mmCIF file of C-alpha atoms and ligand atoms in Angstrom:
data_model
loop_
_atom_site.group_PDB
_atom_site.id
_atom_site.type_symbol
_atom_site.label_atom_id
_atom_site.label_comp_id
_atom_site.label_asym_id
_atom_site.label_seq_id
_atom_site.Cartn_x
_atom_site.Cartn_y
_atom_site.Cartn_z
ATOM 1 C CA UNK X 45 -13.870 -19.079 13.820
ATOM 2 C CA UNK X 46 -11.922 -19.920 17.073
ATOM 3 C CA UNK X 47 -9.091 -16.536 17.034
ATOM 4 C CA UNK X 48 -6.732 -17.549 19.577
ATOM 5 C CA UNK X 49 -4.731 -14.368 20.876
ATOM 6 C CA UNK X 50 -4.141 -11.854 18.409
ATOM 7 C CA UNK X 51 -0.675 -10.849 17.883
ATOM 8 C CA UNK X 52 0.394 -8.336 19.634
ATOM 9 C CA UNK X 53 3.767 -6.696 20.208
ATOM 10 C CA UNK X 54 6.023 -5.893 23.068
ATOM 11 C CA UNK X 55 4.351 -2.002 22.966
ATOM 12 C CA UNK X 56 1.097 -3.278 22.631
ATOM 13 C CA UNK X 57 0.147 -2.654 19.219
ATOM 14 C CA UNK X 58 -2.170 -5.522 17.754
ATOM 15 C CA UNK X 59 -1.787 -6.355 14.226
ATOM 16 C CA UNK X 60 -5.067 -7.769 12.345
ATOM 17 C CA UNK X 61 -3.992 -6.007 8.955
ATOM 18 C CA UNK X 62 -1.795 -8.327 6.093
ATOM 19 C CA UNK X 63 -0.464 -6.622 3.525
ATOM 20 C CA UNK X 64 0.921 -8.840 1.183
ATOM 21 C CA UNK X 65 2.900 -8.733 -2.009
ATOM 22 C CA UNK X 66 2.139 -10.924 -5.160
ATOM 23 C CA UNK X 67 5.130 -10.822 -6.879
ATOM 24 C CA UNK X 68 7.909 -7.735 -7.117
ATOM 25 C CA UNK X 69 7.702 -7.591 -10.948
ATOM 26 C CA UNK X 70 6.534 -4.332 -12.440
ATOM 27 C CA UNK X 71 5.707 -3.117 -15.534
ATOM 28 C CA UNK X 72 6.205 1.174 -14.975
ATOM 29 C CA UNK X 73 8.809 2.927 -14.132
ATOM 30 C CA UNK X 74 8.117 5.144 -11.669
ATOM 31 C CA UNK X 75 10.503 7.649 -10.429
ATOM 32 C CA UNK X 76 10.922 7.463 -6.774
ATOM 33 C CA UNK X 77 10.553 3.818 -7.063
ATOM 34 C CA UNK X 78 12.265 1.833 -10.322
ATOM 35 C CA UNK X 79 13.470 4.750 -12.469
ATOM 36 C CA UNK X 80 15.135 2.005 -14.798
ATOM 37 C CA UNK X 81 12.369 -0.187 -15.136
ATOM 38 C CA UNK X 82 11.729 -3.753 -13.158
ATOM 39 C CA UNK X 83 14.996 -5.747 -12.591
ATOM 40 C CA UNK X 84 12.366 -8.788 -11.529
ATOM 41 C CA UNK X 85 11.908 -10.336 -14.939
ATOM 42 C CA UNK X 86 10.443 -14.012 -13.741
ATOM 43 C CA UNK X 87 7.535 -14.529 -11.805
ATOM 44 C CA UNK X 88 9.058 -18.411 -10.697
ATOM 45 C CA UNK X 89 9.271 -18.683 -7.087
ATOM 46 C CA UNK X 90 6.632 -16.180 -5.844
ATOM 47 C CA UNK X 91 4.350 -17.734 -4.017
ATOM 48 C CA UNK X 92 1.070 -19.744 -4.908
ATOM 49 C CA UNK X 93 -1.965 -19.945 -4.065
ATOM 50 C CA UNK X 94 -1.668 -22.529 -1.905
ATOM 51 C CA UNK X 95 0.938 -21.145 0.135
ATOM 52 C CA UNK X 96 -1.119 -18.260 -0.118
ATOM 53 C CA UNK X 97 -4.184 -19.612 1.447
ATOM 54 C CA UNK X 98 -1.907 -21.064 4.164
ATOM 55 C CA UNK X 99 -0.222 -18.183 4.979
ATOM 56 C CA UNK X 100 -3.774 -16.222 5.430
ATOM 57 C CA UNK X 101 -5.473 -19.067 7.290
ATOM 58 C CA UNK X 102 -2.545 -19.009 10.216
ATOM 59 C CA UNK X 103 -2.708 -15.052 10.013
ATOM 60 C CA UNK X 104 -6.553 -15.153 10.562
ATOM 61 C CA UNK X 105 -6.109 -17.448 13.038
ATOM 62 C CA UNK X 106 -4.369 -14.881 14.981
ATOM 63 C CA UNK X 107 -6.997 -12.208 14.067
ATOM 64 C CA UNK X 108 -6.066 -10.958 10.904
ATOM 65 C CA UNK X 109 -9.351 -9.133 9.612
ATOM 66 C CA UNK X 110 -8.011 -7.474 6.573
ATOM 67 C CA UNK X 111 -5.576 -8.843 3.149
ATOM 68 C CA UNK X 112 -4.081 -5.832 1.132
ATOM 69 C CA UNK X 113 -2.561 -7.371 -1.969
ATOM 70 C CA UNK X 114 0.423 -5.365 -3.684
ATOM 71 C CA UNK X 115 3.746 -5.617 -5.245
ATOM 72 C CA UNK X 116 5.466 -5.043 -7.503
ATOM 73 C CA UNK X 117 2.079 -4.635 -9.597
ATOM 74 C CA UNK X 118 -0.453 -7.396 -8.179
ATOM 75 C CA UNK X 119 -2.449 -7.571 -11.744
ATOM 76 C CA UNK X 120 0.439 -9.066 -13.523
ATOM 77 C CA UNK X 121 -0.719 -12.232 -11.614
ATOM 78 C CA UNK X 122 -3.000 -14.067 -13.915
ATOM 79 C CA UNK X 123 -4.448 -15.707 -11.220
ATOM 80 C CA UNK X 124 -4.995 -12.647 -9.181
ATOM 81 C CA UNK X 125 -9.541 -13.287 -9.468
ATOM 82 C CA UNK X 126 -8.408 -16.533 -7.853
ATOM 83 C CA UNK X 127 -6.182 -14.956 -4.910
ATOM 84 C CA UNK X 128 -8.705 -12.418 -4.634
ATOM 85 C CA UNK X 129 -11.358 -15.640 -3.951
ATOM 86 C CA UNK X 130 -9.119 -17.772 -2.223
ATOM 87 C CA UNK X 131 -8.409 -14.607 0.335
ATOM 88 C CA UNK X 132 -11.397 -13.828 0.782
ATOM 89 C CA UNK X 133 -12.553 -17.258 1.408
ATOM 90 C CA UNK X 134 -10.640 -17.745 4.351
ATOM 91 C CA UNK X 135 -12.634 -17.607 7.939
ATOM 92 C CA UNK X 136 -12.007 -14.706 9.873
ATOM 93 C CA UNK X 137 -11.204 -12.584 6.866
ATOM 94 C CA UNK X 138 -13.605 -9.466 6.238
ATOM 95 C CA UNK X 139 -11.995 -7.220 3.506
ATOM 96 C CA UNK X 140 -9.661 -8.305 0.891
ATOM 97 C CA UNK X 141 -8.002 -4.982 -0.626
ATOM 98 C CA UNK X 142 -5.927 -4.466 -4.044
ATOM 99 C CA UNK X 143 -2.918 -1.905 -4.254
ATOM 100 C CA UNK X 144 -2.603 -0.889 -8.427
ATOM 101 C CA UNK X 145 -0.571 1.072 -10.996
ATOM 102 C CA UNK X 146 -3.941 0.341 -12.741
ATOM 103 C CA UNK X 147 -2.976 -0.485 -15.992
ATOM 104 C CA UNK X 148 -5.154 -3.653 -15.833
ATOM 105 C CA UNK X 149 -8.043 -1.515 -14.298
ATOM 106 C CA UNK X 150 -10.165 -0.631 -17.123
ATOM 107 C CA UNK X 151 -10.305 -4.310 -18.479
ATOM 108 C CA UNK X 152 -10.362 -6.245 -15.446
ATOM 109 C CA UNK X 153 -12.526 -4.559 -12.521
ATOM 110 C CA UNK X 154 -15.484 -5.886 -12.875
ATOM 111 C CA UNK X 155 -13.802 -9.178 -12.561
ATOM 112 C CA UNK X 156 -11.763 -8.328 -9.204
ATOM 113 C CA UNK X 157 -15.707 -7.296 -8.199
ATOM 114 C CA UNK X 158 -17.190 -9.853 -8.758
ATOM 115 C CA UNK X 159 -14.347 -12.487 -7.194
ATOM 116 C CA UNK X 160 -15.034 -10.611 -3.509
ATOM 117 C CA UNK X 161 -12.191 -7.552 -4.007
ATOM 118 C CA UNK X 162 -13.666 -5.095 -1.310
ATOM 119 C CA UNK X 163 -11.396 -2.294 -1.502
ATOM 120 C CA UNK X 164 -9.258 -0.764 -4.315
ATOM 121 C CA UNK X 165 -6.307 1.782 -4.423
ATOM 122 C CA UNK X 166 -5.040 3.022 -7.682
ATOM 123 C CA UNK X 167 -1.948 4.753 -7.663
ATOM 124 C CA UNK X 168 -2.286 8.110 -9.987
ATOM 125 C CA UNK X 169 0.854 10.692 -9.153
ATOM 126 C CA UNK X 170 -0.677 13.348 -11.666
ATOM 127 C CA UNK X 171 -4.020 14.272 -13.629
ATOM 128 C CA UNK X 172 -1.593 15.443 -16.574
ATOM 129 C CA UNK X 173 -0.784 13.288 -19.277
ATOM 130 C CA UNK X 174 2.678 14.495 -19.790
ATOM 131 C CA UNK X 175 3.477 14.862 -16.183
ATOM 132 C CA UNK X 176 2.136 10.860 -15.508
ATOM 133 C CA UNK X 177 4.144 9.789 -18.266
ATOM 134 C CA UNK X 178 7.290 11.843 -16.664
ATOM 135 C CA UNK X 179 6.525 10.374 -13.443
ATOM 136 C CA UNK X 180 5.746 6.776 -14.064
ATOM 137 C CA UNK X 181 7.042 5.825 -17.753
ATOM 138 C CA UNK X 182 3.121 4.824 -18.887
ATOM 139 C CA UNK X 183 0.763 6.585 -21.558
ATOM 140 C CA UNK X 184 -2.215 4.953 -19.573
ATOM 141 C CA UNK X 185 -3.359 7.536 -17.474
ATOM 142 C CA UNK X 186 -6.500 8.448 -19.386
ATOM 143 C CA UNK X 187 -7.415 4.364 -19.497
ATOM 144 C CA UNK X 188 -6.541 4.191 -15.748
ATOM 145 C CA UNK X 189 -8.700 7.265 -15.264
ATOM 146 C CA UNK X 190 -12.096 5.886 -17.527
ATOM 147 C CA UNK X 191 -11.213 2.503 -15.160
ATOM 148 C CA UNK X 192 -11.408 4.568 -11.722
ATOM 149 C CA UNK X 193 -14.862 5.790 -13.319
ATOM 150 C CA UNK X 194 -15.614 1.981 -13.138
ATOM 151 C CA UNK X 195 -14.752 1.609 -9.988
ATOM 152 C CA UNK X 196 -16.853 3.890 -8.836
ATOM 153 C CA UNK X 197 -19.867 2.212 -10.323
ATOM 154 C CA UNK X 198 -18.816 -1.104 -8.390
ATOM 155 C CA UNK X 199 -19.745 -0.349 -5.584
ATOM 156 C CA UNK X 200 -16.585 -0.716 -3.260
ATOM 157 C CA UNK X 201 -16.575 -0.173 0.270
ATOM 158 C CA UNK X 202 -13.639 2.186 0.402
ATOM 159 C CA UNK X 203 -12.206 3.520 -3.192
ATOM 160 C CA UNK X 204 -8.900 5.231 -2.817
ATOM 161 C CA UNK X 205 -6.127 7.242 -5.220
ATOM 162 C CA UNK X 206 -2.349 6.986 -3.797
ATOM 163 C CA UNK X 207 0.201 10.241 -4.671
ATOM 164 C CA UNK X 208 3.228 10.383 -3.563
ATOM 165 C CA UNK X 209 4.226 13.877 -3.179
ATOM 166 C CA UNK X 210 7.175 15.394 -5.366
ATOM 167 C CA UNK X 211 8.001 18.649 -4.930
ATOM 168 C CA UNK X 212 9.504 19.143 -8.811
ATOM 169 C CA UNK X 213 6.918 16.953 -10.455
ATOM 170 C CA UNK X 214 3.282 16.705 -8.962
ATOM 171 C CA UNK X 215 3.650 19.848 -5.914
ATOM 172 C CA UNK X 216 1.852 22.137 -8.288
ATOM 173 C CA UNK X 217 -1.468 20.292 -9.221
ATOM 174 C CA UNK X 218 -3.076 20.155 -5.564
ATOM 175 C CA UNK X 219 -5.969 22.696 -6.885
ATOM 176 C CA UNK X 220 -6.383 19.591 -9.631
ATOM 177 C CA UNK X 221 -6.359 16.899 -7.414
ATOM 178 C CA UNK X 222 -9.242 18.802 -5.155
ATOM 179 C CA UNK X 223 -11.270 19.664 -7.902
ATOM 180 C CA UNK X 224 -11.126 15.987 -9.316
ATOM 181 C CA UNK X 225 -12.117 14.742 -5.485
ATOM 182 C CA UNK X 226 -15.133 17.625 -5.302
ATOM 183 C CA UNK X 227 -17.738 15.723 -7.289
ATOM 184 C CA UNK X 228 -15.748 11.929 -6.431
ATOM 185 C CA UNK X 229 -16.555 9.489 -3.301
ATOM 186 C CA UNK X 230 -13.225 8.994 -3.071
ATOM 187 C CA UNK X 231 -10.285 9.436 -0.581
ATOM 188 C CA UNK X 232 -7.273 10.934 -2.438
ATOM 189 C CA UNK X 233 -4.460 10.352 -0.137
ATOM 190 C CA UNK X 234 -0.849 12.107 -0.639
ATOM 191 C CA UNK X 235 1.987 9.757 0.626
ATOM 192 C CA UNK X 236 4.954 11.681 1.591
ATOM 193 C CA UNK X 237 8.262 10.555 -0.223
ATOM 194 C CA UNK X 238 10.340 7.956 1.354
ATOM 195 C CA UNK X 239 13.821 7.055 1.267
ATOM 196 C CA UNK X 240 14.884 3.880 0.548
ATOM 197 C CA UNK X 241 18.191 2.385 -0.232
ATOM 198 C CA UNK X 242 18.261 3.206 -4.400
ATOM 199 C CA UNK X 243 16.992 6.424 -4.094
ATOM 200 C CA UNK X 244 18.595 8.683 -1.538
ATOM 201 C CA UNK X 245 19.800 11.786 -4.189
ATOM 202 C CA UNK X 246 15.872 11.747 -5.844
ATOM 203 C CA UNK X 247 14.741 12.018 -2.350
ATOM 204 C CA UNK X 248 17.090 14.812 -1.233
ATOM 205 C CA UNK X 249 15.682 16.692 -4.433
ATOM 206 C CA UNK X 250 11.696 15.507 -4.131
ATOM 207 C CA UNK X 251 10.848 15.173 -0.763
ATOM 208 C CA UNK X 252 8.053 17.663 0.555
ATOM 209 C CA UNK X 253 6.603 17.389 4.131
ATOM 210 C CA UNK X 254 2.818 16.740 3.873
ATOM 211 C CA UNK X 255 2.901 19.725 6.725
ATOM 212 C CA UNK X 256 2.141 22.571 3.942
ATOM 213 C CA UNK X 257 -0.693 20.437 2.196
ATOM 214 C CA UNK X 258 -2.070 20.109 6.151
ATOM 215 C CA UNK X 259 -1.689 23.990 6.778
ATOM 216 C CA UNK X 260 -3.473 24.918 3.205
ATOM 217 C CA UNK X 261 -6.544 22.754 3.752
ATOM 218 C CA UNK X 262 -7.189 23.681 7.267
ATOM 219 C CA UNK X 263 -6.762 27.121 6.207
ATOM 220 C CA UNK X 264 -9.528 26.278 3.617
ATOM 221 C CA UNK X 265 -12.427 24.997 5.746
ATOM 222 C CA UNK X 266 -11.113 21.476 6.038
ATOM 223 C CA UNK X 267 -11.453 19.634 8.986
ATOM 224 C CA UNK X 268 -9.654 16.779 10.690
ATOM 225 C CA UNK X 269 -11.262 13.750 10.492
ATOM 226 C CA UNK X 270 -11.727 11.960 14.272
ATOM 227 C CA UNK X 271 -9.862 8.255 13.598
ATOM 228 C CA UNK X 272 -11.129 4.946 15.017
ATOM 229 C CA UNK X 273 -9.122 3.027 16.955
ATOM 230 C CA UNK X 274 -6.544 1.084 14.559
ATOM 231 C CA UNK X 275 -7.444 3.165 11.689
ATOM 232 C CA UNK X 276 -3.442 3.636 10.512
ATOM 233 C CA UNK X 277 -1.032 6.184 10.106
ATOM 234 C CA UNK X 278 -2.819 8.366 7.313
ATOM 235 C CA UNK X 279 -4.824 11.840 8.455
ATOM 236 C CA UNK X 280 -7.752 12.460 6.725
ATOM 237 C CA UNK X 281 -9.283 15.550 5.552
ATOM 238 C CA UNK X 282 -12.772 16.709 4.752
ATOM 239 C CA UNK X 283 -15.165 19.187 3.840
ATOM 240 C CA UNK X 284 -18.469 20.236 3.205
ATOM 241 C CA UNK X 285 -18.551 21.463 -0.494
ATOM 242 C CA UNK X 286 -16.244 18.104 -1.466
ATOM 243 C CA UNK X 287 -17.592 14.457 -1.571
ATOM 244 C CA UNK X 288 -14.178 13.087 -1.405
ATOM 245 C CA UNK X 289 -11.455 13.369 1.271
ATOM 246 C CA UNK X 290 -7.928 14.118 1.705
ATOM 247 C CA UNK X 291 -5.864 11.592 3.285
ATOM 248 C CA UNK X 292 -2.333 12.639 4.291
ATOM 249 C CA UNK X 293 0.167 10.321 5.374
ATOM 250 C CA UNK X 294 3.463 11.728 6.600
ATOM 251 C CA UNK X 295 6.112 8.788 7.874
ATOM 252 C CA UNK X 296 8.334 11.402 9.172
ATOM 253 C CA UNK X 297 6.184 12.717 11.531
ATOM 254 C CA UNK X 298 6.303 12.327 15.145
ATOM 255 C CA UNK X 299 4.799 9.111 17.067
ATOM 256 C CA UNK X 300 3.915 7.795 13.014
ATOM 257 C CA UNK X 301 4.912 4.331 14.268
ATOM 258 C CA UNK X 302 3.182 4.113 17.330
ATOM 259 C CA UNK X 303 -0.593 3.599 15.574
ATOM 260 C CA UNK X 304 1.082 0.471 13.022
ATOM 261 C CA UNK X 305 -1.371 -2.570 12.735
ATOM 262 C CA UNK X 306 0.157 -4.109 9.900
ATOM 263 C CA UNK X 307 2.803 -6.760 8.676
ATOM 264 C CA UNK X 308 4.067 -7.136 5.531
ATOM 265 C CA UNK X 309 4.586 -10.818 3.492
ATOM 266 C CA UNK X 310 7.084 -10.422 0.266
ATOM 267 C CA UNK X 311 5.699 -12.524 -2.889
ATOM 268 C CA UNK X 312 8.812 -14.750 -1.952
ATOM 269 C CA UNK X 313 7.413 -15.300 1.782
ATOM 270 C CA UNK X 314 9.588 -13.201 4.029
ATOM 271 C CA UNK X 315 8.060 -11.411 6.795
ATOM 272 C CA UNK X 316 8.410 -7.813 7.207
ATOM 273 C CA UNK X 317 8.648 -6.749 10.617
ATOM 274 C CA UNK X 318 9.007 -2.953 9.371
ATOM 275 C CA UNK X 319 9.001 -1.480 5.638
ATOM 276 C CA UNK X 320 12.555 -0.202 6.861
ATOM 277 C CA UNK X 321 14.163 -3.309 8.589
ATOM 278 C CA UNK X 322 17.187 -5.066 7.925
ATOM 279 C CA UNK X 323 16.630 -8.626 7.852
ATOM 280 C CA UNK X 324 13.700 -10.675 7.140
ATOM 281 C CA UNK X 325 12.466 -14.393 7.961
ATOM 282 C CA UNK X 326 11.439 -16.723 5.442
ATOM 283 C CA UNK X 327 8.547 -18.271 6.116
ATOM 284 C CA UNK X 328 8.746 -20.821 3.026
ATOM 285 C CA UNK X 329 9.359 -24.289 4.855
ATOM 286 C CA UNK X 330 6.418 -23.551 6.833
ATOM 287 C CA UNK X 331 4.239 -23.034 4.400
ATOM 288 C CA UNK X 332 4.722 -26.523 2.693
ATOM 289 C CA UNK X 333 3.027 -28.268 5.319
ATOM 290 C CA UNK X 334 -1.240 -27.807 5.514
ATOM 291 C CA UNK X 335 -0.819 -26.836 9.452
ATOM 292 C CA UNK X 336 -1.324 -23.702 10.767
ATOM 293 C CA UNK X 337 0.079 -23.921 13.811
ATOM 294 C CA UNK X 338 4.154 -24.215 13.157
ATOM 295 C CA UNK X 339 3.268 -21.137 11.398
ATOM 296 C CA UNK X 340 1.140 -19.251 14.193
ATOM 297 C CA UNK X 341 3.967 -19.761 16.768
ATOM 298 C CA UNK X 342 6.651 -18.597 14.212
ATOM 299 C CA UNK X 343 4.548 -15.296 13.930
ATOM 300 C CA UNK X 344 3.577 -15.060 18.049
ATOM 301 C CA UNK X 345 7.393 -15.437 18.377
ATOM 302 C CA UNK X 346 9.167 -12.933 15.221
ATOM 303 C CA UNK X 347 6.838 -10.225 16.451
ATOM 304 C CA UNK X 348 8.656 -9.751 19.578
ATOM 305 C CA UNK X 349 11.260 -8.523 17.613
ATOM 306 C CA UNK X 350 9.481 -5.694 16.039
ATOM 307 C CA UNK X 351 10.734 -2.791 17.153
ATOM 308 C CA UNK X 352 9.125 0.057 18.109
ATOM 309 C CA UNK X 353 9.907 2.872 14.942
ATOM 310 C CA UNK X 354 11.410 3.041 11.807
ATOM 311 C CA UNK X 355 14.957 4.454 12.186
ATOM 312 C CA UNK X 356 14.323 7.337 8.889
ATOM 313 C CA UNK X 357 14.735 10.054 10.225
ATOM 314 C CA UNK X 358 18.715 8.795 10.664
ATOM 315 C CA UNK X 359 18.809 7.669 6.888
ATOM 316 C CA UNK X 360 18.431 4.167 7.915
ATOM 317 C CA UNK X 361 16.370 2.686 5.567
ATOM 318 C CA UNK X 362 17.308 -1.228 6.193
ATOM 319 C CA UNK X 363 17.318 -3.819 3.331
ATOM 320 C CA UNK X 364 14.797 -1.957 1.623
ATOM 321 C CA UNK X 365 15.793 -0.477 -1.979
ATOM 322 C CA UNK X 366 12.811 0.601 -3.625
ATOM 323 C CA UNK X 367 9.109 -0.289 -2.209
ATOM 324 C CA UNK X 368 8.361 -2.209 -5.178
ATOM 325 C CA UNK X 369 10.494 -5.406 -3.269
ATOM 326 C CA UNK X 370 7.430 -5.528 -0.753
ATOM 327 C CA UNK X 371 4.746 -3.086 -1.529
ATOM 328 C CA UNK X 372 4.804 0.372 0.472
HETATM 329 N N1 LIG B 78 2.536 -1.192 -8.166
HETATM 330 C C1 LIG B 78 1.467 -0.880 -7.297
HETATM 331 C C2 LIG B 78 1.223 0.609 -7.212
HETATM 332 O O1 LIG B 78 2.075 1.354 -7.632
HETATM 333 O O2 LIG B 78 0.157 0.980 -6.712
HETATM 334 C C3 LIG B 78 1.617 -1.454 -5.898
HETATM 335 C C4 LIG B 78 2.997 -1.408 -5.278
HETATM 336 S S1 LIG B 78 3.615 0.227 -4.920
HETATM 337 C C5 LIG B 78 5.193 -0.121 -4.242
HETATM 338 C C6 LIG B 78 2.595 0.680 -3.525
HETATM 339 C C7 LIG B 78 2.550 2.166 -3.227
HETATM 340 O O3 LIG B 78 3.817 2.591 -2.747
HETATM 341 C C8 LIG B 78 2.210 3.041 -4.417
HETATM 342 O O4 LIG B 78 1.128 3.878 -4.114
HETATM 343 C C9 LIG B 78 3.464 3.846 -4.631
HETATM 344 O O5 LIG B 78 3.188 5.120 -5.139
HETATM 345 C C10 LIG B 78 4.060 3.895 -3.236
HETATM 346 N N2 LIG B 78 5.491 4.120 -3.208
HETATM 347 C C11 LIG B 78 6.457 3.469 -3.898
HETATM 348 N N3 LIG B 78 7.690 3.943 -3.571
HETATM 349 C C12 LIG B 78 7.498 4.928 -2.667
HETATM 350 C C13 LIG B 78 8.365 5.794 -1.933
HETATM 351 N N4 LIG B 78 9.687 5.742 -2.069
HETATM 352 N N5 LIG B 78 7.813 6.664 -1.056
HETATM 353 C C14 LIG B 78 6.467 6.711 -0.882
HETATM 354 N N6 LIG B 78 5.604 5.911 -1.529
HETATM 355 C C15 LIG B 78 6.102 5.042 -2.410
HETATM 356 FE FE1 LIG B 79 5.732 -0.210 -10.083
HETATM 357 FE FE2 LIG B 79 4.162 0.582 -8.106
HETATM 358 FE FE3 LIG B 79 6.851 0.935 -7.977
HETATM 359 FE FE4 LIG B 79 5.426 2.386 -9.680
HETATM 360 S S1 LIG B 79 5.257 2.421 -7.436
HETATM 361 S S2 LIG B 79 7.337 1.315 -10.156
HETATM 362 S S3 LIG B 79 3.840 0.981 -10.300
HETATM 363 S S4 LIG B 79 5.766 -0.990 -7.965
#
């Protein structure tokens, strides 16, 4: 396939990574993200999988390499084996990726599998029962757990467990969480708390810099991991006696922004410049046509606008009020 410039930005950052958002329904309840449940209660107007295979074709055109589907929760699409196909079915495309709560894991993995999924990561904020149910308003962590077990079995090319860190609810298990990664292939990655519009008193009371997590595993005999060029913003951790790896990803750090290589698509087909930005494009009327091109000069042209951080360290958390609207 013919790429014809990649996009690139006005700081020089090139962008070959999609992640893009099914629909923003969910069905937990998770804290830091939609405490009272999913206001999204219809599924009519995200998009389809024609738009869908529109929207990647134009972004492979520009050398998009890599689809992460998320939401909201991705597996409430019924037709998610067919986005998975249809994504990865596109020229240019190498790795098609799924974001999870993983309530759908234990039935359904084989199937993502075996429709092309590449890469999986399931969201688990605690190894406790109690403490997931707290956290995220499901019963389903032991289901979600005998489904990561699958996983493994699958044979993905990168398997990977998300945590947001919460300093009253899921600070106290790391000795857990490295004990279930000792005898694992698996990169467990803690994702520092973010603020966003609905949940600014939660944050004041949960966030936790991923600084002391850094400081106890170097003190521990874990090293650094060197990253490849356009690898993202996460850190990751390893050691000898462990056959997973600790991934640490800490938005309020310094220079966090200046490594981004992705853009975000909402299930309703606005671009995301930034998770934290104000206003968003819709791309809808030019994905009813079967052209790429309208499309591929609409994205040259709206990334010049990107700007070059997130403004969160000012509380400015732009039109975003949970991530659940477009994915994390
Ligand atoms: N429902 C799926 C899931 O939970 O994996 C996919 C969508 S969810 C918005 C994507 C990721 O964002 C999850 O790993 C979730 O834990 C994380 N997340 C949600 N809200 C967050 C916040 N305020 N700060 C940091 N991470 C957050
Ligand atoms: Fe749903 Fe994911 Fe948000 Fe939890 S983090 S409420 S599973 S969208």
């Amino acid at each position: 396939m013919l790429v014809e410039s990649p996009l690139t930005d006005r700081f020089a950052r090139t962008f070959g990574y999609l992640r893009l958002s099914l629909t923003e329904k969910c069905n937990f309840s998770c804290s830091y993200c939609l405490p009272d449940g999913s206001e999204c209660h219809s599924m009519e107007g995200d998009l389809s999988l024609i738009e869908i295979r529109r929207l990647v074709t134009a972004f492979a055109l520009l050398g998009t390499q890599k689809i992460r589907l998320t939401g909201g929760e991705p597996s409430l699409r019924r037709d998610l084996c067919d986005i998975i196909k249809t994504c990865k079915n596109v020229a240019g495309i190498n790795s098609v990726a799924l974001t999870t709560n993983g309530f759908r894991l234990e039935k359904d993995v084989a199937s993502w599998r075996a429709a092309g999924l590449d890469a999986l990561n399931v969201s688990i904020d605690s190894l406790r029962p109690e403490m997931f149910q707290l956290i995220t308003g499901s019963g389903k962590l032991r289901s979600i757990l005998t489904g990561l077990d699958e996983a493994q079995a699958l044979g993905f090319k990168q398997l990977k467990i998300n945590t947001v860190l919460l300093r009253e609810q899921n600070a106290r298990e790391l000795d857990d969480f490295l004990a279930f990664i000792k005898t694992r292939r698996i990169t467990l990655r803690f994702i520092e708390l973010m603020r966003t519009g609905d949940n600014a008193d939660f944050f004041a009371r949960q966030h936790l810099s991923g600084e002391s997590i850094q400081q106890r595993l170097l003190s521990e005999g874990w090293t650094q991991k060197i990253r490849s060029a356009n690898a993202g913003p996460a850190k990751e951790f390893i050691h000898p006696d462990y056959l997973g790896s600790i991934g640490l990803i800490m938005p309020y750090s310094k220079n966090f922004c200046a490594d981004c290589n992705r853009l975000r698509v909402s299930s309703k087909a606005e671009l995301y410049l930034c998770l934290f930005a104000e206003q968003h494009q819709s791309m809808r009327a030019l994905l009813q046509r079967d052209d790429p091109q309208p499309l591929m000069n609409f994205l040259r042209a709206a990334l010049q606008h990107k700007t070059a951080s997130h403004d969160l360290q000012n509380q400015i958390t732009g039109s975003t009020r949970h991530l659940a609207m477009i994915g994390g």
